[in-house]
Amino acid sequence: MRGQCFAVSLVIACGVAVVVMSQSMIKTITGIQTAYYEQNHFADVFVQLKRAPLPVAERIALLPGVQEVQPRISTLARLDMPGMVEPVTGKFISLDAHPSLNTLHIRKGRTIRRDAHEVVVSEPFAEAQNLEPGDSIVAVINGHRQTLKIVGIALSPEYVFEAGPGEVIPDHRRFGVFWVSYKELANAMDMDGAFNDLTLTLTPGAQETDVIHGIDHILDAYGGLGAYGRRHQNSNGRLSDELEQLTNMSHVIPTIFLCVSAFLLNIVMSRIIGIQREQIAILKAFGYSSLQVGWHYIKLAFIIVLLGVILGMLGGIWLGRAFAIIYMQFFRFPIFQFQMDKQAAGMAIAVSSIAAFVGVLSEVRKAIKIPPAEAMRPEPPANFRPSIVERLGLQAFFSQVLRMAMRNIERKPLHAFMTVMGLALAMALMMIGSFLKDSMNWIEEFSFHLSMREDVVISFTEPTSYRALAEVRSLPGVLWAEPQRVVACRLRHGVHSHLLSIHGVPAETQLEPILDANLHLIILPPQGVVLSAKLAEILGVKVGENLQVEVLEGNRPMREIPVVGLVQDYAGTNAWMDIGAVNRMMKEGDAINSVFVREDKLYENDFFAEIKKMPRVANVTLKSAILEGFQATTAKSLNILRSIYAIFASVIAFGVVYNSARIALAERGRELATLRVVGFTRRETSGVLLSELALLIVLSLPLGMIFGNILAFVITRAVSTETIRLPYVIRTFTYAYAVGGVLLAASLSGFFVARQVENLDLIGVLKARD
Amino acid sequence: MFEARGLTKTYHMGEVDVQALQGVDMDLFAGELVVLLGASGSGKSTLLNNLGGLDVPTSGTIRYRHRDLTHEDDDALTRYRRECVGFVFQFYNLIPSLTARENVDLITEIAPDPMKPEEALEMVGLGRRMDHFPSQLSGGEQQRVAIARAIAKRPEVLLCDEPTGALDVKTGVSVLEVIERVNRELGTLTVVITHNAAMAAMADRVIYISAGKITHEERNAERAPAGTLVW
């Protein structure tokens, strides 16, 4: 019984480990986030604007609910990094001498002391570019070429997730954050005595929306781009989304794991006790009370659960820590402190224990009801009858051994059902791991190949004329280029509002095609806006309804625009309009502020060299870099997660099959030994035992596929955030993978049990039992 | 047919060594019906297990025709049991999920020259109950199915371990009648082990075993019909 108990312990360990892993990972990241934000005074509200004199910030400081304001200058600038062919972009932010908000965590060197030529660089960029304090960088800020000396390397709570503008995945070689003195940046930007960026904290209990309204009201006249809270701050928003996604996932997958393992534990414990009928009778015959007998088996269950819990906790802590560390590569924190979620661990232990004890007690109760003398007598031959396939006259199609298996299954339908359920659930769990990969592959295919067909996006500092497009088209290696006009807006529908950019693209754009659910191209009409389905859900708007669009730049027009279509996309929330319609709305003639380019890789060096010479280029986004980043981060962590689920699901499948086979061996040991005595070989005898299991496995496979689909569907519902939505896509490989996994686990356990057949007590069978 | 010489068998039970057989010499001949008579713990079951290829002696030899069973490996012993030996157990050991016919059929499927399951069941008088499951049969009937199963492969040896041990007298006698008939009609060497001295009368030869040794043997001038036995 040692092997069996260990198999049960492993099943418990898997359930506990998944719960401890995911909950501890969330607790760890949340804990670090909270501590970091608090220590470094992360702001509550953020706003960018065209330009306002500093006294305006003082007016904002007087708004009720505002605790402290920090007016700053920020801008994107191109960097001249030696050895880099691709353009590199830096976000430059002015830093007060004694900042009270968003304080930097200096990792190396010091903060800036002098007003000129000193810069603090963000750590991820410094690492990617091998920069150290003492090195210099050359930046082109507002057309002014400046050499800055790196005095320090730092992390900021504002840039836990440090991705360039419009990028969903960080590319630390090509984007970094730089802090310089206010004076330095004001000189370069011609903004002395003014600011274009402001962050603030709220007093406890203040209403964020009221403060945001107040700020927007004041900054309307200064080109305010709409204030937003932490939820929409790029870095924090991304981190919160990730945590939300993890939390949602942790509600689904670990719960399933725990429930499955508890369920299996319950079955296995009750069946183990079931075959101990004789021992229970002997104990009772010796005068042990029912209570003592029950307590004996509870202790057995306790040892099994304890072993499983210890293994599960250790595994869960180890995995949770390892995963949190992987996240630390993606989200940059200066501190790392692993926290185990004790509550989740307690819950996992409680669920496992209850499942085990209920299984034990229900079966022990049955066993102690039988008078000892009766229980010690060998059981009379069980009642059998021809199975349903034989009653239907189909017996000719099945061998004697299979007919035995079918009759056995029909005689104990509940046992068979439980085994099938256990196997189907294990298979469903195997499917989930692979499904996550399918889903991510589809996101990659859809986002990076089907709807993003450009190689490069060039963004300009200011809206510019179509001449810029012509200029880009004439660059070396440019195969095709399309214009885009991106406009910062606030979209409103009823009580809902959302800050985002409307993308004005050519109606029949070839480089950024807008695809519907069936992958058909949506041709943008001259009027109206097409939205991500998720955005429509957030705004509570349907196709045909009007959306209020408040433009936050230029003349800040306000328009009612009909929603003409929805796009089932999977990353971010987007809104598209025909570029002509955007230009008309802005009353600005033919203006563009970015260009999509498809280029010939052969001329890439020349192409980038030319771009670097264009003074109005603010940022260059490379699809290949984003894709690489996506594969190196999201896809990587998902792959690890998939492997963990696969291993755990295999252990569960193994646990189910092994225990079922062992119990069958115990229940039918006499029968199998008889077969050996009358001349069946080991192989033939194992065949009799395993054919029943094989039949149950075959039955469990289609059920497992159905369960897998249900789980996948539940997960797609649970993981639907603004950043990412999982598509419900299951490839044939996933089915094959799950079936293969279950079969492998089954074969392995079959092999172990078949070895037990060799040890059957042949002589014991012949011995008289009086 | 069998030639056992100097058989000993020692079991290690914890720290105690139990000598189940202490130098048994014995010959068994084709076609005879032998009753091995001994009290509980006398070593008769151990002897039967060794003859049946279920166990090997600690020392000594058993020859079956030209084979030395003492030096055969597990596969060879399995083949020996499959082809040459029929077993009948005290508790019948039928497969509960199979009908009488299927229980017999299971063995005939793996035997080289079997009789039809129906023929075997007719021979034990169960021609009318072939499609019943063990749970639908009385103890005597179950034992007769077990005998049919044992003889269906036309074994040269039929080993019966307390075949009436779990049955009342009347049913026990009817089972012995079947064993007697099989021995007579098929000419199978039949060894019945029992502690029931009343059965000695039906044998050609009675071998008495006690404390792991053969004490003496008797040959009956005439076999009493099993139907006349009482105990």
PDB file of N, CA and C in Angstrom, chain A residues 378 381-386 390 400-401 403-405 407-408 668 670-672 674-682 684 762-763 765-770, chain B residues 11 49 54-55 74-75 78 81-82 85 87 89-99 102-103 105-107 109-110 133-136 142 149 153 161:
ATOM      1  N   PRO A 378     -14.917 -15.002   3.330  1.00  0.00           N
ATOM      2  CA  PRO A 378     -14.677 -14.500   1.978  1.00  0.00           C
ATOM      3  C   PRO A 378     -15.994 -14.049   1.353  1.00  0.00           C
ATOM      4  N   PRO A 381     -19.458 -14.938  -4.380  1.00  0.00           N
ATOM      5  CA  PRO A 381     -19.219 -14.415  -5.729  1.00  0.00           C
ATOM      6  C   PRO A 381     -20.172 -13.266  -6.036  1.00  0.00           C
ATOM      7  N   ALA A 382     -19.611 -12.236  -6.617  1.00  0.00           N
ATOM      8  CA  ALA A 382     -20.407 -11.053  -6.892  1.00  0.00           C
ATOM      9  C   ALA A 382     -21.414 -11.365  -7.993  1.00  0.00           C
ATOM     10  N   ASN A 383     -22.504 -10.624  -7.976  1.00  0.00           N
ATOM     11  CA  ASN A 383     -23.527 -10.821  -9.005  1.00  0.00           C
ATOM     12  C   ASN A 383     -23.096 -10.179 -10.306  1.00  0.00           C
ATOM     13  N   PHE A 384     -23.140 -10.927 -11.336  1.00  0.00           N
ATOM     14  CA  PHE A 384     -22.808 -10.379 -12.652  1.00  0.00           C
ATOM     15  C   PHE A 384     -23.932 -10.687 -13.613  1.00  0.00           C
ATOM     16  N   ARG A 385     -23.956  -9.948 -14.686  1.00  0.00           N
ATOM     17  CA  ARG A 385     -24.867 -10.302 -15.772  1.00  0.00           C
ATOM     18  C   ARG A 385     -24.209  -9.845 -17.072  1.00  0.00           C
ATOM     19  N   PRO A 386     -24.708 -10.349 -18.194  1.00  0.00           N
ATOM     20  CA  PRO A 386     -24.100  -9.928 -19.458  1.00  0.00           C
ATOM     21  C   PRO A 386     -24.182  -8.410 -19.599  1.00  0.00           C
ATOM     22  N   GLU A 390     -23.532  -7.096 -24.872  1.00  0.00           N
ATOM     23  CA  GLU A 390     -23.921  -8.487 -25.110  1.00  0.00           C
ATOM     24  C   GLU A 390     -25.439  -8.594 -25.181  1.00  0.00           C
ATOM     25  N   GLN A 400     -13.265 -12.415 -24.971  1.00  0.00           N
ATOM     26  CA  GLN A 400     -13.697 -12.842 -23.645  1.00  0.00           C
ATOM     27  C   GLN A 400     -13.210 -11.857 -22.578  1.00  0.00           C
ATOM     28  N   VAL A 401     -11.925 -11.460 -22.704  1.00  0.00           N
ATOM     29  CA  VAL A 401     -11.309 -10.591 -21.703  1.00  0.00           C
ATOM     30  C   VAL A 401     -12.014  -9.235 -21.686  1.00  0.00           C
ATOM     31  N   ARG A 403     -15.057  -8.684 -22.607  1.00  0.00           N
ATOM     32  CA  ARG A 403     -16.411  -8.874 -22.070  1.00  0.00           C
ATOM     33  C   ARG A 403     -16.374  -8.898 -20.550  1.00  0.00           C
ATOM     34  N   MET A 404     -15.315  -9.549 -20.005  1.00  0.00           N
ATOM     35  CA  MET A 404     -15.148  -9.548 -18.541  1.00  0.00           C
ATOM     36  C   MET A 404     -15.037  -8.112 -18.048  1.00  0.00           C
ATOM     37  N   ALA A 405     -14.211  -7.341 -18.760  1.00  0.00           N
ATOM     38  CA  ALA A 405     -13.984  -5.949 -18.354  1.00  0.00           C
ATOM     39  C   ALA A 405     -15.295  -5.174 -18.364  1.00  0.00           C
ATOM     40  N   ARG A 407     -18.331  -6.317 -18.102  1.00  0.00           N
ATOM     41  CA  ARG A 407     -19.234  -6.750 -17.027  1.00  0.00           C
ATOM     42  C   ARG A 407     -18.784  -6.173 -15.681  1.00  0.00           C
ATOM     43  N   ASN A 408     -17.473  -6.145 -15.474  1.00  0.00           N
ATOM     44  CA  ASN A 408     -16.960  -5.568 -14.227  1.00  0.00           C
ATOM     45  C   ASN A 408     -17.345  -4.101 -14.109  1.00  0.00           C
ATOM     46  N   ARG A 668      -9.376  -7.966  -7.120  1.00  0.00           N
ATOM     47  CA  ARG A 668      -9.493  -9.147  -7.978  1.00  0.00           C
ATOM     48  C   ARG A 668      -8.251 -10.035  -7.890  1.00  0.00           C
ATOM     49  N   ARG A 670      -7.460 -12.539  -6.120  1.00  0.00           N
ATOM     50  CA  ARG A 670      -7.729 -13.966  -6.055  1.00  0.00           C
ATOM     51  C   ARG A 670      -8.014 -14.516  -7.455  1.00  0.00           C
ATOM     52  N   GLU A 671      -8.824 -13.754  -8.159  1.00  0.00           N
ATOM     53  CA  GLU A 671      -9.212 -14.141  -9.509  1.00  0.00           C
ATOM     54  C   GLU A 671      -7.971 -14.195 -10.430  1.00  0.00           C
ATOM     55  N   LEU A 672      -7.137 -13.166 -10.286  1.00  0.00           N
ATOM     56  CA  LEU A 672      -5.959 -13.079 -11.154  1.00  0.00           C
ATOM     57  C   LEU A 672      -4.951 -14.168 -10.810  1.00  0.00           C
ATOM     58  N   THR A 674      -5.711 -17.036  -9.594  1.00  0.00           N
ATOM     59  CA  THR A 674      -6.280 -18.278 -10.111  1.00  0.00           C
ATOM     60  C   THR A 674      -5.884 -18.455 -11.577  1.00  0.00           C
ATOM     61  N   LEU A 675      -5.985 -17.345 -12.333  1.00  0.00           N
ATOM     62  CA  LEU A 675      -5.626 -17.421 -13.747  1.00  0.00           C
ATOM     63  C   LEU A 675      -4.173 -17.839 -13.909  1.00  0.00           C
ATOM     64  N   ARG A 676      -3.330 -17.278 -13.048  1.00  0.00           N
ATOM     65  CA  ARG A 676      -1.902 -17.654 -13.122  1.00  0.00           C
ATOM     66  C   ARG A 676      -1.742 -19.148 -12.807  1.00  0.00           C
ATOM     67  N   VAL A 677      -2.497 -19.628 -11.795  1.00  0.00           N
ATOM     68  CA  VAL A 677      -2.375 -21.028 -11.388  1.00  0.00           C
ATOM     69  C   VAL A 677      -2.796 -21.949 -12.525  1.00  0.00           C
ATOM     70  N   VAL A 678      -3.868 -21.584 -13.198  1.00  0.00           N
ATOM     71  CA  VAL A 678      -4.354 -22.503 -14.239  1.00  0.00           C
ATOM     72  C   VAL A 678      -3.583 -22.350 -15.538  1.00  0.00           C
ATOM     73  N   GLY A 679      -2.552 -21.528 -15.539  1.00  0.00           N
ATOM     74  CA  GLY A 679      -1.660 -21.540 -16.694  1.00  0.00           C
ATOM     75  C   GLY A 679      -1.623 -20.268 -17.521  1.00  0.00           C
ATOM     76  N   PHE A 680      -2.294 -19.207 -17.045  1.00  0.00           N
ATOM     77  CA  PHE A 680      -2.159 -17.928 -17.754  1.00  0.00           C
ATOM     78  C   PHE A 680      -0.760 -17.378 -17.510  1.00  0.00           C
ATOM     79  N   THR A 681      -0.164 -16.818 -18.542  1.00  0.00           N
ATOM     80  CA  THR A 681       1.156 -16.209 -18.344  1.00  0.00           C
ATOM     81  C   THR A 681       0.967 -14.863 -17.647  1.00  0.00           C
ATOM     82  N   ARG A 682       2.078 -14.295 -17.217  1.00  0.00           N
ATOM     83  CA  ARG A 682       1.999 -12.982 -16.554  1.00  0.00           C
ATOM     84  C   ARG A 682       1.374 -11.952 -17.471  1.00  0.00           C
ATOM     85  N   GLU A 684      -0.659 -12.428 -20.000  1.00  0.00           N
ATOM     86  CA  GLU A 684      -2.101 -12.638 -20.187  1.00  0.00           C
ATOM     87  C   GLU A 684      -2.879 -12.177 -18.960  1.00  0.00           C
ATOM     88  N   LEU A 762       0.353 -17.134  -5.455  1.00  0.00           N
ATOM     89  CA  LEU A 762      -0.368 -18.230  -6.096  1.00  0.00           C
ATOM     90  C   LEU A 762      -0.794 -19.296  -5.092  1.00  0.00           C
ATOM     91  N   ILE A 763       0.067 -19.533  -4.130  1.00  0.00           N
ATOM     92  CA  ILE A 763      -0.223 -20.595  -3.173  1.00  0.00           C
ATOM     93  C   ILE A 763      -1.341 -20.178  -2.228  1.00  0.00           C
ATOM     94  N   VAL A 765      -3.861 -18.653  -2.853  1.00  0.00           N
ATOM     95  CA  VAL A 765      -5.163 -18.866  -3.471  1.00  0.00           C
ATOM     96  C   VAL A 765      -5.700 -20.254  -3.172  1.00  0.00           C
ATOM     97  N   LEU A 766      -4.772 -21.206  -3.095  1.00  0.00           N
ATOM     98  CA  LEU A 766      -5.196 -22.578  -2.902  1.00  0.00           C
ATOM     99  C   LEU A 766      -5.486 -22.898  -1.448  1.00  0.00           C
ATOM    100  N   LYS A 767      -4.909 -22.078  -0.583  1.00  0.00           N
ATOM    101  CA  LYS A 767      -5.010 -22.389   0.850  1.00  0.00           C
ATOM    102  C   LYS A 767      -6.454 -22.290   1.316  1.00  0.00           C
ATOM    103  N   ALA A 768      -6.800 -23.222   2.129  1.00  0.00           N
ATOM    104  CA  ALA A 768      -8.121 -23.176   2.722  1.00  0.00           C
ATOM    105  C   ALA A 768      -8.173 -22.012   3.689  1.00  0.00           C
ATOM    106  N   ARG A 769      -9.346 -21.410   3.798  1.00  0.00           N
ATOM    107  CA  ARG A 769      -9.428 -20.229   4.639  1.00  0.00           C
ATOM    108  C   ARG A 769     -10.136 -20.500   5.950  1.00  0.00           C
ATOM    109  N   ASP A 770     -10.052 -21.771   6.436  1.00  0.00           N
ATOM    110  CA  ASP A 770     -10.720 -22.018   7.720  1.00  0.00           C
ATOM    111  C   ASP A 770      -9.743 -21.998   8.875  1.00  0.00           C
TER     112      ASP A 770
ATOM    113  N   TYR B  11      10.012 -23.265   5.041  1.00  0.00           N
ATOM    114  CA  TYR B  11       9.506 -21.883   4.952  1.00  0.00           C
ATOM    115  C   TYR B  11      10.145 -21.057   6.059  1.00  0.00           C
ATOM    116  N   ASN B  49       1.432 -28.459  -4.112  1.00  0.00           N
ATOM    117  CA  ASN B  49       1.932 -27.251  -4.792  1.00  0.00           C
ATOM    118  C   ASN B  49       3.200 -27.542  -5.571  1.00  0.00           C
ATOM    119  N   LEU B  54       3.590 -24.964  -8.686  1.00  0.00           N
ATOM    120  CA  LEU B  54       3.306 -23.652  -8.091  1.00  0.00           C
ATOM    121  C   LEU B  54       4.431 -23.248  -7.152  1.00  0.00           C
ATOM    122  N   ASP B  55       5.261 -24.195  -6.798  1.00  0.00           N
ATOM    123  CA  ASP B  55       6.312 -23.943  -5.829  1.00  0.00           C
ATOM    124  C   ASP B  55       7.467 -24.901  -6.148  1.00  0.00           C
ATOM    125  N   ASP B  74      10.119 -19.909 -14.324  1.00  0.00           N
ATOM    126  CA  ASP B  74       8.712 -19.565 -14.155  1.00  0.00           C
ATOM    127  C   ASP B  74       7.922 -19.773 -15.451  1.00  0.00           C
ATOM    128  N   ASP B  75       8.524 -19.401 -16.586  1.00  0.00           N
ATOM    129  CA  ASP B  75       7.814 -19.539 -17.860  1.00  0.00           C
ATOM    130  C   ASP B  75       7.539 -21.014 -18.167  1.00  0.00           C
ATOM    131  N   THR B  78       4.832 -22.247 -15.945  1.00  0.00           N
ATOM    132  CA  THR B  78       3.527 -21.751 -16.390  1.00  0.00           C
ATOM    133  C   THR B  78       3.037 -22.626 -17.546  1.00  0.00           C
ATOM    134  N   ARG B  81       1.829 -25.950 -16.216  1.00  0.00           N
ATOM    135  CA  ARG B  81       0.483 -25.869 -15.607  1.00  0.00           C
ATOM    136  C   ARG B  81      -0.576 -25.735 -16.686  1.00  0.00           C
ATOM    137  N   ARG B  82      -0.248 -24.962 -17.708  1.00  0.00           N
ATOM    138  CA  ARG B  82      -1.195 -24.665 -18.773  1.00  0.00           C
ATOM    139  C   ARG B  82      -1.516 -25.912 -19.598  1.00  0.00           C
ATOM    140  N   VAL B  85      -1.559 -29.746 -16.309  1.00  0.00           N
ATOM    141  CA  VAL B  85      -2.180 -29.899 -14.989  1.00  0.00           C
ATOM    142  C   VAL B  85      -3.556 -29.230 -14.934  1.00  0.00           C
ATOM    143  N   PHE B  87      -6.363 -27.984 -12.059  1.00  0.00           N
ATOM    144  CA  PHE B  87      -6.472 -27.754 -10.611  1.00  0.00           C
ATOM    145  C   PHE B  87      -7.933 -27.633 -10.188  1.00  0.00           C
ATOM    146  N   PHE B  89      -9.865 -26.337  -6.629  1.00  0.00           N
ATOM    147  CA  PHE B  89      -9.565 -25.753  -5.310  1.00  0.00           C
ATOM    148  C   PHE B  89     -10.736 -25.903  -4.345  1.00  0.00           C
ATOM    149  N   GLN B  90     -10.437 -25.738  -3.105  1.00  0.00           N
ATOM    150  CA  GLN B  90     -11.500 -25.836  -2.092  1.00  0.00           C
ATOM    151  C   GLN B  90     -12.585 -24.783  -2.310  1.00  0.00           C
ATOM    152  N   PHE B  91     -12.135 -23.574  -2.640  1.00  0.00           N
ATOM    153  CA  PHE B  91     -13.124 -22.494  -2.795  1.00  0.00           C
ATOM    154  C   PHE B  91     -13.442 -22.211  -4.267  1.00  0.00           C
ATOM    155  N   TYR B  92     -13.303 -23.180  -5.105  1.00  0.00           N
ATOM    156  CA  TYR B  92     -13.705 -23.207  -6.522  1.00  0.00           C
ATOM    157  C   TYR B  92     -12.923 -22.228  -7.387  1.00  0.00           C
ATOM    158  N   ASN B  93     -12.727 -20.977  -6.857  1.00  0.00           N
ATOM    159  CA  ASN B  93     -11.958 -19.974  -7.608  1.00  0.00           C
ATOM    160  C   ASN B  93     -12.437 -19.792  -9.043  1.00  0.00           C
ATOM    161  N   LEU B  94     -13.727 -19.607  -9.181  1.00  0.00           N
ATOM    162  CA  LEU B  94     -14.239 -19.299 -10.520  1.00  0.00           C
ATOM    163  C   LEU B  94     -14.129 -17.795 -10.758  1.00  0.00           C
ATOM    164  N   ILE B  95     -14.140 -17.401 -12.028  1.00  0.00           N
ATOM    165  CA  ILE B  95     -14.138 -15.969 -12.341  1.00  0.00           C
ATOM    166  C   ILE B  95     -15.596 -15.499 -12.260  1.00  0.00           C
ATOM    167  N   PRO B  96     -15.915 -14.654 -11.272  1.00  0.00           N
ATOM    168  CA  PRO B  96     -17.333 -14.360 -11.037  1.00  0.00           C
ATOM    169  C   PRO B  96     -18.020 -13.633 -12.201  1.00  0.00           C
ATOM    170  N   SER B  97     -17.206 -12.970 -13.035  1.00  0.00           N
ATOM    171  CA  SER B  97     -17.842 -12.202 -14.111  1.00  0.00           C
ATOM    172  C   SER B  97     -18.095 -13.047 -15.352  1.00  0.00           C
ATOM    173  N   LEU B  98     -17.741 -14.318 -15.275  1.00  0.00           N
ATOM    174  CA  LEU B  98     -17.961 -15.173 -16.448  1.00  0.00           C
ATOM    175  C   LEU B  98     -18.987 -16.255 -16.129  1.00  0.00           C
ATOM    176  N   THR B  99     -19.761 -16.654 -17.127  1.00  0.00           N
ATOM    177  CA  THR B  99     -20.727 -17.746 -16.946  1.00  0.00           C
ATOM    178  C   THR B  99     -19.957 -19.053 -16.855  1.00  0.00           C
ATOM    179  N   GLU B 102     -18.259 -19.793 -20.023  1.00  0.00           N
ATOM    180  CA  GLU B 102     -17.118 -18.900 -20.289  1.00  0.00           C
ATOM    181  C   GLU B 102     -15.936 -19.209 -19.381  1.00  0.00           C
ATOM    182  N   ASN B 103     -16.233 -19.629 -18.144  1.00  0.00           N
ATOM    183  CA  ASN B 103     -15.149 -20.008 -17.240  1.00  0.00           C
ATOM    184  C   ASN B 103     -14.346 -21.155 -17.830  1.00  0.00           C
ATOM    185  N   ASP B 105     -14.395 -21.962 -21.076  1.00  0.00           N
ATOM    186  CA  ASP B 105     -13.908 -21.482 -22.367  1.00  0.00           C
ATOM    187  C   ASP B 105     -12.584 -20.722 -22.211  1.00  0.00           C
ATOM    188  N   LEU B 106     -12.477 -19.987 -21.119  1.00  0.00           N
ATOM    189  CA  LEU B 106     -11.285 -19.183 -20.854  1.00  0.00           C
ATOM    190  C   LEU B 106     -10.035 -20.071 -20.881  1.00  0.00           C
ATOM    191  N   ILE B 107     -10.192 -21.316 -20.369  1.00  0.00           N
ATOM    192  CA  ILE B 107      -9.053 -22.240 -20.331  1.00  0.00           C
ATOM    193  C   ILE B 107      -8.890 -22.932 -21.679  1.00  0.00           C
ATOM    194  N   GLU B 109      -9.407 -21.834 -24.475  1.00  0.00           N
ATOM    195  CA  GLU B 109      -8.817 -20.905 -25.452  1.00  0.00           C
ATOM    196  C   GLU B 109      -7.293 -20.971 -25.461  1.00  0.00           C
ATOM    197  N   ILE B 110      -6.722 -21.282 -24.284  1.00  0.00           N
ATOM    198  CA  ILE B 110      -5.256 -21.257 -24.228  1.00  0.00           C
ATOM    199  C   ILE B 110      -4.645 -22.660 -24.239  1.00  0.00           C
ATOM    200  N   PHE B 133     -24.157 -17.534 -14.132  1.00  0.00           N
ATOM    201  CA  PHE B 133     -22.959 -16.962 -13.508  1.00  0.00           C
ATOM    202  C   PHE B 133     -22.715 -17.674 -12.176  1.00  0.00           C
ATOM    203  N   PRO B 134     -21.477 -17.671 -11.660  1.00  0.00           N
ATOM    204  CA  PRO B 134     -21.191 -18.356 -10.385  1.00  0.00           C
ATOM    205  C   PRO B 134     -22.165 -17.983  -9.275  1.00  0.00           C
ATOM    206  N   SER B 135     -22.540 -16.703  -9.225  1.00  0.00           N
ATOM    207  CA  SER B 135     -23.422 -16.294  -8.124  1.00  0.00           C
ATOM    208  C   SER B 135     -24.802 -16.936  -8.236  1.00  0.00           C
ATOM    209  N   GLN B 136     -25.109 -17.493  -9.427  1.00  0.00           N
ATOM    210  CA  GLN B 136     -26.419 -18.123  -9.606  1.00  0.00           C
ATOM    211  C   GLN B 136     -26.355 -19.638  -9.384  1.00  0.00           C
ATOM    212  N   GLN B 142     -20.834 -24.937  -8.415  1.00  0.00           N
ATOM    213  CA  GLN B 142     -19.625 -24.151  -8.705  1.00  0.00           C
ATOM    214  C   GLN B 142     -18.406 -25.050  -8.757  1.00  0.00           C
ATOM    215  N   ARG B 149     -13.692 -26.999 -15.787  1.00  0.00           N
ATOM    216  CA  ARG B 149     -12.641 -26.091 -16.235  1.00  0.00           C
ATOM    217  C   ARG B 149     -11.275 -26.794 -16.210  1.00  0.00           C
ATOM    218  N   LYS B 153      -9.102 -29.055 -20.701  1.00  0.00           N
ATOM    219  CA  LYS B 153      -7.872 -29.011 -21.496  1.00  0.00           C
ATOM    220  C   LYS B 153      -7.259 -30.403 -21.674  1.00  0.00           C
ATOM    221  N   ASP B 161      -7.407 -29.964  -4.376  1.00  0.00           N
ATOM    222  CA  ASP B 161      -7.024 -29.575  -3.017  1.00  0.00           C
ATOM    223  C   ASP B 161      -8.282 -29.405  -2.182  1.00  0.00           C
TER     224      ASP B 161
END
